[in-house]
Amino acid sequence: MSEPKAHMPPAPPEGAAADWTVPQGWSAYTPAEHAMWDRLFERQSAMLPGRVTPAFLKGLDVLRLSKPGIPDFEELSERLTKATGWRVVAVPGLVPDEVFFRHLANRTFVAGNFIRTPEQIDYLQEPDVFHDVFGHVPLLADPVFADYMQAYGEGGLRSLGFGALHKLARLYWYTVEFGLVREGGDLRLYGAGIVSSYGESVFALDDPSPNRIGFDLKRVMRTPYRIDDYQQTYFVIDSFEDLLRQTLETDFAPLYAELETASDLDLATIQPGDTVLHRGSQAYAQSRKVRA
Ligand code: HBI
Ligand code: FE
């Protein structure tokens, strides 16, 4: 099978629209599926006060996400649109990059419509409705973060023309998925991959193993990431305003050209010039390697 061309994403699966969206099918969720949401919601919302950025808790509240059961995307979108003009639509799973970016550029967030099974409670490969809605949607109610996500979608579409998607994907990974923010001298969580994970919401903030270093756009785009375990390095932004400003002010075309000849950095090694907030012991990653 050949790689799909950047501007020719594969056709959507049967039953999906041209933009890959599907009906959420809210009335078809079983009591067990709603109960799984409630179980995950309770576990995470007990963990997050004092650890997550207050903007996330505000989003949970504004969007009434504590209402029991899997949220109905229409009702959720109504509240979200009032806050920032974003909507949530359902997709069957991962969608092609170009499709994903086009939705973000249009202030539409695509969310998986299925929920993990009890066996998958702590780890699953594809983003389900809990990761997508609990993890991502609260911050879409924050005006600055909402603009950052749109800018990311627009930048993503442009990156396809430079063959630089994998560099830009690192920016998404280390901010939207696994970002930390420094607020009033304290580190707080904001990345969706962390806030939707029971284990990583403690590890990312409190464990001595990972590095925590100041966010630098070029540095991040040279740093590979792992999709199979906790991160070995977290990048810390000063504020959403600063992240948005850096993203909007950077001319990515010359940056991509420069990065083409720059080597990838080791994902666990502190580099000269890094702002080190915590030098990780990497003990966790090493213990996993020995056992693997
Ligand atoms: N599709 N449903 C879904 N969710 C994502 O987060 C996603 C995707 N397709 C591509 C994609 N993410 C990547 O392009 C980004 O992680 C960069
Ligand atoms: Fe995600």
PDB file of C-alpha atoms and ligand atoms in Angstrom:
ATOM      1  CA  MET A   1       0.000   0.000   0.000  1.00  0.00           C
ATOM      2  CA  SER A   2       1.424   3.386  -0.943  1.00  0.00           C
ATOM      3  CA  GLU A   3       1.379   6.470   1.284  1.00  0.00           C
ATOM      4  CA  PRO A   4      -1.660   8.646   0.677  1.00  0.00           C
ATOM      5  CA  LYS A   5      -0.706  11.950  -0.959  1.00  0.00           C
ATOM      6  CA  ALA A   6      -0.843  14.996   1.294  1.00  0.00           C
ATOM      7  CA  HIS A   7      -3.742  16.507  -0.571  1.00  0.00           C
ATOM      8  CA  MET A   8      -5.572  13.278  -1.281  1.00  0.00           C
ATOM      9  CA  PRO A   9      -6.640  11.817   2.041  1.00  0.00           C
ATOM     10  CA  PRO A  10      -8.099   8.323   1.851  1.00  0.00           C
ATOM     11  CA  ALA A  11     -11.836   8.113   1.412  1.00  0.00           C
ATOM     12  CA  PRO A  12     -13.945   8.132   4.584  1.00  0.00           C
ATOM     13  CA  PRO A  13     -15.267   4.772   5.796  1.00  0.00           C
ATOM     14  CA  GLU A  14     -18.743   3.582   4.947  1.00  0.00           C
ATOM     15  CA  GLY A  15     -21.399   5.558   6.800  1.00  0.00           C
ATOM     16  CA  ALA A  16     -19.153   8.609   7.363  1.00  0.00           C
ATOM     17  CA  ALA A  17     -19.614  11.958   5.621  1.00  0.00           C
ATOM     18  CA  ALA A  18     -16.997  13.405   3.230  1.00  0.00           C
ATOM     19  CA  ASP A  19     -15.422  15.219   6.206  1.00  0.00           C
ATOM     20  CA  TRP A  20     -15.244  11.889   8.091  1.00  0.00           C
ATOM     21  CA  THR A  21     -17.913  12.841  10.629  1.00  0.00           C
ATOM     22  CA  VAL A  22     -20.548  10.366  11.792  1.00  0.00           C
ATOM     23  CA  PRO A  23     -23.611  10.739  13.990  1.00  0.00           C
ATOM     24  CA  GLN A  24     -22.628  10.430  17.647  1.00  0.00           C
ATOM     25  CA  GLY A  25     -25.475   7.975  18.202  1.00  0.00           C
ATOM     26  CA  TRP A  26     -25.970   9.231  21.745  1.00  0.00           C
ATOM     27  CA  SER A  27     -29.189   7.288  22.376  1.00  0.00           C
ATOM     28  CA  ALA A  28     -27.404   4.022  21.525  1.00  0.00           C
ATOM     29  CA  TYR A  29     -24.924   4.194  24.445  1.00  0.00           C
ATOM     30  CA  THR A  30     -25.599   1.423  26.960  1.00  0.00           C
ATOM     31  CA  PRO A  31     -25.917   1.962  30.733  1.00  0.00           C
ATOM     32  CA  ALA A  32     -22.523   0.244  31.078  1.00  0.00           C
ATOM     33  CA  GLU A  33     -20.954   2.759  28.675  1.00  0.00           C
ATOM     34  CA  HIS A  34     -22.399   5.723  30.559  1.00  0.00           C
ATOM     35  CA  ALA A  35     -21.209   4.124  33.812  1.00  0.00           C
ATOM     36  CA  MET A  36     -17.678   3.844  32.374  1.00  0.00           C
ATOM     37  CA  TRP A  37     -17.708   7.586  31.638  1.00  0.00           C
ATOM     38  CA  ASP A  38     -18.898   8.330  35.190  1.00  0.00           C
ATOM     39  CA  ARG A  39     -16.195   6.107  36.677  1.00  0.00           C
ATOM     40  CA  LEU A  40     -13.451   7.791  34.630  1.00  0.00           C
ATOM     41  CA  PHE A  41     -14.889  11.238  35.296  1.00  0.00           C
ATOM     42  CA  GLU A  42     -14.986  10.729  39.058  1.00  0.00           C
ATOM     43  CA  ARG A  43     -11.482   9.300  39.188  1.00  0.00           C
ATOM     44  CA  GLN A  44      -9.979  12.177  37.187  1.00  0.00           C
ATOM     45  CA  SER A  45     -11.937  15.030  38.693  1.00  0.00           C
ATOM     46  CA  ALA A  46     -10.911  13.906  42.184  1.00  0.00           C
ATOM     47  CA  MET A  47      -7.280  13.993  41.087  1.00  0.00           C
ATOM     48  CA  LEU A  48      -7.164  17.304  39.255  1.00  0.00           C
ATOM     49  CA  PRO A  49      -7.917  20.167  41.677  1.00  0.00           C
ATOM     50  CA  GLY A  50      -4.588  21.751  42.589  1.00  0.00           C
ATOM     51  CA  ARG A  51      -2.850  19.931  39.731  1.00  0.00           C
ATOM     52  CA  VAL A  52      -4.583  21.135  36.572  1.00  0.00           C
ATOM     53  CA  THR A  53      -4.689  24.707  35.277  1.00  0.00           C
ATOM     54  CA  PRO A  54      -7.732  26.542  36.681  1.00  0.00           C
ATOM     55  CA  ALA A  55      -8.832  27.249  33.073  1.00  0.00           C
ATOM     56  CA  PHE A  56      -9.525  23.513  32.696  1.00  0.00           C
ATOM     57  CA  LEU A  57     -11.743  23.393  35.805  1.00  0.00           C
ATOM     58  CA  LYS A  58     -13.520  26.490  34.591  1.00  0.00           C
ATOM     59  CA  GLY A  59     -14.169  24.755  31.252  1.00  0.00           C
ATOM     60  CA  LEU A  60     -15.607  21.684  33.005  1.00  0.00           C
ATOM     61  CA  ASP A  61     -17.959  24.003  34.847  1.00  0.00           C
ATOM     62  CA  VAL A  62     -18.968  26.267  31.940  1.00  0.00           C
ATOM     63  CA  LEU A  63     -19.666  23.203  29.784  1.00  0.00           C
ATOM     64  CA  ARG A  64     -21.514  21.385  32.627  1.00  0.00           C
ATOM     65  CA  LEU A  65     -19.358  18.333  32.014  1.00  0.00           C
ATOM     66  CA  SER A  66     -20.031  16.977  35.500  1.00  0.00           C
ATOM     67  CA  LYS A  67     -23.536  16.010  34.415  1.00  0.00           C
ATOM     68  CA  PRO A  68     -23.598  12.175  34.640  1.00  0.00           C
ATOM     69  CA  GLY A  69     -23.166  10.065  31.523  1.00  0.00           C
ATOM     70  CA  ILE A  70     -21.388  10.472  28.202  1.00  0.00           C
ATOM     71  CA  PRO A  71     -22.068  14.031  27.004  1.00  0.00           C
ATOM     72  CA  ASP A  72     -24.405  14.586  24.087  1.00  0.00           C
ATOM     73  CA  PHE A  73     -22.261  16.453  21.539  1.00  0.00           C
ATOM     74  CA  GLU A  74     -25.152  18.658  20.399  1.00  0.00           C
ATOM     75  CA  GLU A  75     -25.814  19.924  23.887  1.00  0.00           C
ATOM     76  CA  LEU A  76     -22.082  20.274  24.553  1.00  0.00           C
ATOM     77  CA  SER A  77     -21.519  22.152  21.295  1.00  0.00           C
ATOM     78  CA  GLU A  78     -24.282  24.584  22.154  1.00  0.00           C
ATOM     79  CA  ARG A  79     -22.481  25.618  25.338  1.00  0.00           C
ATOM     80  CA  LEU A  80     -19.049  25.556  23.710  1.00  0.00           C
ATOM     81  CA  THR A  81     -20.157  27.683  20.767  1.00  0.00           C
ATOM     82  CA  LYS A  82     -21.453  30.300  23.172  1.00  0.00           C
ATOM     83  CA  ALA A  83     -18.078  30.389  24.913  1.00  0.00           C
ATOM     84  CA  THR A  84     -15.639  30.392  21.976  1.00  0.00           C
ATOM     85  CA  GLY A  85     -17.369  29.448  18.701  1.00  0.00           C
ATOM     86  CA  TRP A  86     -16.035  25.854  18.750  1.00  0.00           C
ATOM     87  CA  ARG A  87     -18.154  22.717  18.180  1.00  0.00           C
ATOM     88  CA  VAL A  88     -17.630  19.024  18.847  1.00  0.00           C
ATOM     89  CA  VAL A  89     -18.479  16.454  16.179  1.00  0.00           C
ATOM     90  CA  ALA A  90     -18.141  12.669  16.165  1.00  0.00           C
ATOM     91  CA  VAL A  91     -15.701  10.582  14.129  1.00  0.00           C
ATOM     92  CA  PRO A  92     -15.230   6.806  14.140  1.00  0.00           C
ATOM     93  CA  GLY A  93     -11.547   6.963  15.213  1.00  0.00           C
ATOM     94  CA  LEU A  94      -8.332   8.516  13.917  1.00  0.00           C
ATOM     95  CA  VAL A  95      -8.844  10.617  10.805  1.00  0.00           C
ATOM     96  CA  PRO A  96      -6.214  11.606   8.203  1.00  0.00           C
ATOM     97  CA  ASP A  97      -4.025  14.553   9.215  1.00  0.00           C
ATOM     98  CA  GLU A  98      -5.393  16.869   6.549  1.00  0.00           C
ATOM     99  CA  VAL A  99      -8.978  16.154   7.622  1.00  0.00           C
ATOM    100  CA  PHE A 100      -8.037  16.681  11.273  1.00  0.00           C
ATOM    101  CA  PHE A 101      -6.321  20.027  10.565  1.00  0.00           C
ATOM    102  CA  ARG A 102      -9.169  21.291   8.392  1.00  0.00           C
ATOM    103  CA  HIS A 103     -11.625  20.679  11.216  1.00  0.00           C
ATOM    104  CA  LEU A 104      -9.408  22.510  13.725  1.00  0.00           C
ATOM    105  CA  ALA A 105      -8.945  25.426  11.315  1.00  0.00           C
ATOM    106  CA  ASN A 106     -12.768  25.655  11.216  1.00  0.00           C
ATOM    107  CA  ARG A 107     -13.028  25.520  15.017  1.00  0.00           C
ATOM    108  CA  THR A 108     -14.472  22.027  14.978  1.00  0.00           C
ATOM    109  CA  PHE A 109     -13.064  19.403  17.321  1.00  0.00           C
ATOM    110  CA  VAL A 110     -13.447  15.788  16.208  1.00  0.00           C
ATOM    111  CA  ALA A 111     -14.084  13.309  19.001  1.00  0.00           C
ATOM    112  CA  GLY A 112     -14.262   9.527  18.981  1.00  0.00           C
ATOM    113  CA  ASN A 113     -17.836   8.407  19.646  1.00  0.00           C
ATOM    114  CA  PHE A 114     -16.899   5.132  21.363  1.00  0.00           C
ATOM    115  CA  ILE A 115     -15.771   4.569  24.959  1.00  0.00           C
ATOM    116  CA  ARG A 116     -13.079   2.233  26.282  1.00  0.00           C
ATOM    117  CA  THR A 117     -14.004  -1.129  27.812  1.00  0.00           C
ATOM    118  CA  PRO A 118     -13.221  -1.986  31.460  1.00  0.00           C
ATOM    119  CA  GLU A 119     -10.149  -3.957  30.268  1.00  0.00           C
ATOM    120  CA  GLN A 120      -8.871  -0.800  28.552  1.00  0.00           C
ATOM    121  CA  ILE A 121      -9.475   1.511  31.494  1.00  0.00           C
ATOM    122  CA  ASP A 122      -5.850   2.571  31.867  1.00  0.00           C
ATOM    123  CA  TYR A 123      -4.566   2.291  28.330  1.00  0.00           C
ATOM    124  CA  LEU A 124      -5.970   2.277  24.833  1.00  0.00           C
ATOM    125  CA  GLN A 125      -4.424   3.128  21.498  1.00  0.00           C
ATOM    126  CA  GLU A 126      -7.142   5.162  19.783  1.00  0.00           C
ATOM    127  CA  PRO A 127      -8.604   8.294  21.325  1.00  0.00           C
ATOM    128  CA  ASP A 128     -12.039   7.491  22.778  1.00  0.00           C
ATOM    129  CA  VAL A 129     -14.795   9.869  23.869  1.00  0.00           C
ATOM    130  CA  PHE A 130     -13.330  10.197  27.368  1.00  0.00           C
ATOM    131  CA  HIS A 131      -9.891  11.250  26.165  1.00  0.00           C
ATOM    132  CA  ASP A 132     -11.298  13.516  23.475  1.00  0.00           C
ATOM    133  CA  VAL A 133     -14.084  15.186  25.436  1.00  0.00           C
ATOM    134  CA  PHE A 134     -12.811  15.187  29.018  1.00  0.00           C
ATOM    135  CA  GLY A 135      -9.187  15.707  27.949  1.00  0.00           C
ATOM    136  CA  HIS A 136      -9.507  18.241  25.148  1.00  0.00           C
ATOM    137  CA  VAL A 137     -12.832  20.035  25.246  1.00  0.00           C
ATOM    138  CA  PRO A 138     -12.671  21.958  28.581  1.00  0.00           C
ATOM    139  CA  LEU A 139      -9.766  24.095  27.343  1.00  0.00           C
ATOM    140  CA  LEU A 140     -11.593  24.813  24.088  1.00  0.00           C
ATOM    141  CA  ALA A 141     -13.856  26.967  26.282  1.00  0.00           C
ATOM    142  CA  ASP A 142     -10.805  29.156  27.054  1.00  0.00           C
ATOM    143  CA  PRO A 143     -10.634  31.972  24.464  1.00  0.00           C
ATOM    144  CA  VAL A 144      -6.837  31.993  24.149  1.00  0.00           C
ATOM    145  CA  PHE A 145      -6.408  28.229  24.013  1.00  0.00           C
ATOM    146  CA  ALA A 146      -9.296  28.069  21.522  1.00  0.00           C
ATOM    147  CA  ASP A 147      -7.392  30.439  19.226  1.00  0.00           C
ATOM    148  CA  TYR A 148      -4.198  28.402  19.633  1.00  0.00           C
ATOM    149  CA  MET A 149      -5.996  25.240  18.477  1.00  0.00           C
ATOM    150  CA  GLN A 150      -7.356  27.006  15.408  1.00  0.00           C
ATOM    151  CA  ALA A 151      -3.890  28.422  14.623  1.00  0.00           C
ATOM    152  CA  TYR A 152      -2.477  24.921  14.989  1.00  0.00           C
ATOM    153  CA  GLY A 153      -4.990  23.596  12.438  1.00  0.00           C
ATOM    154  CA  GLU A 154      -4.104  26.352   9.986  1.00  0.00           C
ATOM    155  CA  GLY A 155      -0.391  25.718  10.529  1.00  0.00           C
ATOM    156  CA  GLY A 156      -0.986  22.001  10.086  1.00  0.00           C
ATOM    157  CA  LEU A 157      -2.555  22.506   6.677  1.00  0.00           C
ATOM    158  CA  ARG A 158       0.412  24.667   5.626  1.00  0.00           C
ATOM    159  CA  SER A 159       2.934  22.152   7.009  1.00  0.00           C
ATOM    160  CA  LEU A 160       1.648  19.504   4.595  1.00  0.00           C
ATOM    161  CA  GLY A 161       2.961  21.597   1.701  1.00  0.00           C
ATOM    162  CA  PHE A 162       6.429  21.665   3.328  1.00  0.00           C
ATOM    163  CA  GLY A 163       6.518  17.947   4.132  1.00  0.00           C
ATOM    164  CA  ALA A 164       6.993  19.077   7.730  1.00  0.00           C
ATOM    165  CA  LEU A 165       4.001  17.453   9.375  1.00  0.00           C
ATOM    166  CA  HIS A 166       6.058  15.239  11.695  1.00  0.00           C
ATOM    167  CA  LYS A 167       7.870  18.318  13.053  1.00  0.00           C
ATOM    168  CA  LEU A 168       4.626  20.157  13.684  1.00  0.00           C
ATOM    169  CA  ALA A 169       3.065  17.035  15.204  1.00  0.00           C
ATOM    170  CA  ARG A 170       5.730  17.294  17.936  1.00  0.00           C
ATOM    171  CA  LEU A 171       4.409  20.735  18.807  1.00  0.00           C
ATOM    172  CA  TYR A 172       0.910  19.279  19.208  1.00  0.00           C
ATOM    173  CA  TRP A 173       2.221  16.388  21.259  1.00  0.00           C
ATOM    174  CA  TYR A 174       4.279  18.465  23.692  1.00  0.00           C
ATOM    175  CA  THR A 175       1.628  21.156  24.144  1.00  0.00           C
ATOM    176  CA  VAL A 176      -1.962  20.067  23.453  1.00  0.00           C
ATOM    177  CA  GLU A 177      -1.387  16.463  24.567  1.00  0.00           C
ATOM    178  CA  PHE A 178       1.385  16.560  27.191  1.00  0.00           C
ATOM    179  CA  GLY A 179       1.931  20.205  28.080  1.00  0.00           C
ATOM    180  CA  LEU A 180       2.586  21.719  31.513  1.00  0.00           C
ATOM    181  CA  VAL A 181       2.153  25.386  32.393  1.00  0.00           C
ATOM    182  CA  ARG A 182       3.836  27.472  35.100  1.00  0.00           C
ATOM    183  CA  GLU A 183       1.265  29.506  37.031  1.00  0.00           C
ATOM    184  CA  GLY A 184       2.204  31.643  40.004  1.00  0.00           C
ATOM    185  CA  GLY A 185       5.407  29.656  40.452  1.00  0.00           C
ATOM    186  CA  ASP A 186       3.612  26.281  40.455  1.00  0.00           C
ATOM    187  CA  LEU A 187       3.540  23.719  37.667  1.00  0.00           C
ATOM    188  CA  ARG A 188       0.084  22.767  36.464  1.00  0.00           C
ATOM    189  CA  LEU A 189      -1.193  20.227  33.971  1.00  0.00           C
ATOM    190  CA  TYR A 190      -3.014  21.203  30.795  1.00  0.00           C
ATOM    191  CA  GLY A 191      -2.219  18.517  28.168  1.00  0.00           C
ATOM    192  CA  ALA A 192      -5.187  16.299  27.304  1.00  0.00           C
ATOM    193  CA  GLY A 193      -3.100  13.111  27.299  1.00  0.00           C
ATOM    194  CA  ILE A 194      -2.109  13.832  30.897  1.00  0.00           C
ATOM    195  CA  VAL A 195      -5.389  15.091  32.305  1.00  0.00           C
ATOM    196  CA  SER A 196      -7.289  12.093  30.908  1.00  0.00           C
ATOM    197  CA  SER A 197      -4.744   9.614  32.372  1.00  0.00           C
ATOM    198  CA  TYR A 198      -4.888   8.492  35.995  1.00  0.00           C
ATOM    199  CA  GLY A 199      -1.223   7.472  36.144  1.00  0.00           C
ATOM    200  CA  GLU A 200       0.289  10.281  34.108  1.00  0.00           C
ATOM    201  CA  SER A 201      -1.562  13.042  35.955  1.00  0.00           C
ATOM    202  CA  VAL A 202       0.576  12.164  38.989  1.00  0.00           C
ATOM    203  CA  PHE A 203       3.739  11.185  37.128  1.00  0.00           C
ATOM    204  CA  ALA A 204       3.980  14.298  34.941  1.00  0.00           C
ATOM    205  CA  LEU A 205       3.844  16.645  37.902  1.00  0.00           C
ATOM    206  CA  ASP A 206       5.368  14.788  40.869  1.00  0.00           C
ATOM    207  CA  ASP A 207       7.637  11.963  39.719  1.00  0.00           C
ATOM    208  CA  PRO A 208      11.413  12.677  39.879  1.00  0.00           C
ATOM    209  CA  SER A 209      11.984  10.661  36.683  1.00  0.00           C
ATOM    210  CA  PRO A 210      11.053  12.976  33.775  1.00  0.00           C
ATOM    211  CA  ASN A 211      12.724  16.238  32.753  1.00  0.00           C
ATOM    212  CA  ARG A 212      10.621  19.381  32.989  1.00  0.00           C
ATOM    213  CA  ILE A 213      12.038  22.133  30.843  1.00  0.00           C
ATOM    214  CA  GLY A 214      10.945  25.503  29.537  1.00  0.00           C
ATOM    215  CA  PHE A 215       9.062  25.455  26.252  1.00  0.00           C
ATOM    216  CA  ASP A 216      11.064  26.445  23.187  1.00  0.00           C
ATOM    217  CA  LEU A 217       9.426  26.023  19.787  1.00  0.00           C
ATOM    218  CA  LYS A 218      12.505  24.956  17.842  1.00  0.00           C
ATOM    219  CA  ARG A 219      13.677  22.642  20.627  1.00  0.00           C
ATOM    220  CA  VAL A 220      10.276  20.944  20.756  1.00  0.00           C
ATOM    221  CA  MET A 221      10.178  20.406  17.008  1.00  0.00           C
ATOM    222  CA  ARG A 222      13.520  18.576  17.198  1.00  0.00           C
ATOM    223  CA  THR A 223      12.396  16.264  20.002  1.00  0.00           C
ATOM    224  CA  PRO A 224      10.821  12.882  19.185  1.00  0.00           C
ATOM    225  CA  TYR A 225       8.175  11.527  21.539  1.00  0.00           C
ATOM    226  CA  ARG A 226       6.957   8.196  22.783  1.00  0.00           C
ATOM    227  CA  ILE A 227       3.429   7.009  22.258  1.00  0.00           C
ATOM    228  CA  ASP A 228       3.745   3.796  24.304  1.00  0.00           C
ATOM    229  CA  ASP A 229       4.588   5.053  27.812  1.00  0.00           C
ATOM    230  CA  TYR A 230       4.828   8.136  30.023  1.00  0.00           C
ATOM    231  CA  GLN A 231       6.901  10.968  28.536  1.00  0.00           C
ATOM    232  CA  GLN A 232      10.579  11.320  29.462  1.00  0.00           C
ATOM    233  CA  THR A 233      10.512  15.089  29.000  1.00  0.00           C
ATOM    234  CA  TYR A 234       7.700  17.579  29.554  1.00  0.00           C
ATOM    235  CA  PHE A 235       7.816  21.134  28.216  1.00  0.00           C
ATOM    236  CA  VAL A 236       6.489  23.966  30.367  1.00  0.00           C
ATOM    237  CA  ILE A 237       4.840  27.057  28.885  1.00  0.00           C
ATOM    238  CA  ASP A 238       4.526  30.384  30.704  1.00  0.00           C
ATOM    239  CA  SER A 239       0.910  30.936  29.667  1.00  0.00           C
ATOM    240  CA  PHE A 240      -1.512  30.183  26.859  1.00  0.00           C
ATOM    241  CA  GLU A 241      -1.041  33.791  25.701  1.00  0.00           C
ATOM    242  CA  ASP A 242       2.688  33.194  25.329  1.00  0.00           C
ATOM    243  CA  LEU A 243       2.168  29.904  23.486  1.00  0.00           C
ATOM    244  CA  LEU A 244      -0.300  31.509  21.084  1.00  0.00           C
ATOM    245  CA  ARG A 245       1.946  34.508  20.532  1.00  0.00           C
ATOM    246  CA  GLN A 246       5.016  32.371  19.763  1.00  0.00           C
ATOM    247  CA  THR A 247       2.997  30.287  17.336  1.00  0.00           C
ATOM    248  CA  LEU A 248       1.518  33.292  15.529  1.00  0.00           C
ATOM    249  CA  GLU A 249       4.748  35.287  15.416  1.00  0.00           C
ATOM    250  CA  THR A 250       6.902  32.483  14.069  1.00  0.00           C
ATOM    251  CA  ASP A 251       7.390  32.223  10.345  1.00  0.00           C
ATOM    252  CA  PHE A 252       7.367  28.443  10.026  1.00  0.00           C
ATOM    253  CA  ALA A 253       8.662  28.243   6.425  1.00  0.00           C
ATOM    254  CA  PRO A 254      12.290  29.225   7.240  1.00  0.00           C
ATOM    255  CA  LEU A 255      12.063  27.261  10.478  1.00  0.00           C
ATOM    256  CA  TYR A 256      11.124  24.077   8.618  1.00  0.00           C
ATOM    257  CA  ALA A 257      13.997  24.693   6.174  1.00  0.00           C
ATOM    258  CA  GLU A 258      16.408  25.065   9.081  1.00  0.00           C
ATOM    259  CA  LEU A 259      15.069  21.997  10.865  1.00  0.00           C
ATOM    260  CA  GLU A 260      15.483  19.866   7.777  1.00  0.00           C
ATOM    261  CA  THR A 261      19.257  19.815   8.341  1.00  0.00           C
ATOM    262  CA  ALA A 262      19.096  19.736  12.160  1.00  0.00           C
ATOM    263  CA  SER A 263      19.361  16.344  13.855  1.00  0.00           C
ATOM    264  CA  ASP A 264      16.681  15.006  16.158  1.00  0.00           C
ATOM    265  CA  LEU A 265      17.514  15.345  19.851  1.00  0.00           C
ATOM    266  CA  ASP A 266      17.507  12.488  22.313  1.00  0.00           C
ATOM    267  CA  LEU A 267      14.170  12.577  24.076  1.00  0.00           C
ATOM    268  CA  ALA A 268      15.660  12.190  27.553  1.00  0.00           C
ATOM    269  CA  THR A 269      18.768  14.393  27.385  1.00  0.00           C
ATOM    270  CA  ILE A 270      18.986  17.972  28.667  1.00  0.00           C
ATOM    271  CA  GLN A 271      20.467  20.214  25.963  1.00  0.00           C
ATOM    272  CA  PRO A 272      22.695  23.287  26.280  1.00  0.00           C
ATOM    273  CA  GLY A 273      20.373  26.286  26.375  1.00  0.00           C
ATOM    274  CA  ASP A 274      17.483  24.412  28.016  1.00  0.00           C
ATOM    275  CA  THR A 275      15.705  26.158  30.871  1.00  0.00           C
ATOM    276  CA  VAL A 276      15.793  23.291  33.344  1.00  0.00           C
ATOM    277  CA  LEU A 277      12.966  23.344  35.884  1.00  0.00           C
ATOM    278  CA  HIS A 278      13.645  19.769  36.937  1.00  0.00           C
ATOM    279  CA  ARG A 279      16.472  17.510  35.784  1.00  0.00           C
ATOM    280  CA  GLY A 280      14.866  14.065  35.599  1.00  0.00           C
ATOM    281  CA  SER A 281      16.529  10.981  37.055  1.00  0.00           C
ATOM    282  CA  GLN A 282      14.976   8.914  34.214  1.00  0.00           C
ATOM    283  CA  ALA A 283      14.693   6.093  36.774  1.00  0.00           C
ATOM    284  CA  TYR A 284      11.198   5.191  35.580  1.00  0.00           C
ATOM    285  CA  ALA A 285      12.195   4.927  31.912  1.00  0.00           C
ATOM    286  CA  GLN A 286      15.257   2.867  32.838  1.00  0.00           C
ATOM    287  CA  SER A 287      13.238   0.462  34.973  1.00  0.00           C
ATOM    288  CA  ARG A 288      10.865  -0.085  32.066  1.00  0.00           C
ATOM    289  CA  LYS A 289      13.711  -0.721  29.631  1.00  0.00           C
ATOM    290  CA  VAL A 290      15.267  -3.370  31.879  1.00  0.00           C
ATOM    291  CA  ARG A 291      11.964  -5.214  32.197  1.00  0.00           C
ATOM    292  CA  ALA A 292      10.991  -4.936  28.519  1.00  0.00           C
TER     293      ALA A 292
HETATM  294  N1  HBI B   1      -7.668  12.005  14.409  1.00  0.00           N
HETATM  295  N2  HBI B   1      -9.586  11.525  15.600  1.00  0.00           N
HETATM  296  C1  HBI B   1      -8.342  12.043  15.558  1.00  0.00           C
HETATM  297  N3  HBI B   1      -7.801  12.609  16.668  1.00  0.00           N
HETATM  298  C2  HBI B   1      -6.548  13.149  16.644  1.00  0.00           C
HETATM  299  O1  HBI B   1      -6.077  13.656  17.671  1.00  0.00           O
HETATM  300  C3  HBI B   1      -5.805  13.115  15.447  1.00  0.00           C
HETATM  301  C4  HBI B   1      -6.402  12.515  14.334  1.00  0.00           C
HETATM  302  N4  HBI B   1      -5.741  12.459  13.171  1.00  0.00           N
HETATM  303  C5  HBI B   1      -4.449  13.026  13.023  1.00  0.00           C
HETATM  304  C6  HBI B   1      -3.878  13.636  14.228  1.00  0.00           C
HETATM  305  N5  HBI B   1      -4.534  13.642  15.348  1.00  0.00           N
HETATM  306  C7  HBI B   1      -2.494  14.229  14.115  1.00  0.00           C
HETATM  307  O2  HBI B   1      -2.414  14.896  12.904  1.00  0.00           O
HETATM  308  C8  HBI B   1      -2.136  15.220  15.215  1.00  0.00           C
HETATM  309  O3  HBI B   1      -1.883  14.490  16.375  1.00  0.00           O
HETATM  310  C9  HBI B   1      -0.931  16.027  14.872  1.00  0.00           C
HETATM  311 FE    FE B   2      -5.718  13.800  22.059  1.00  0.00          FE
END
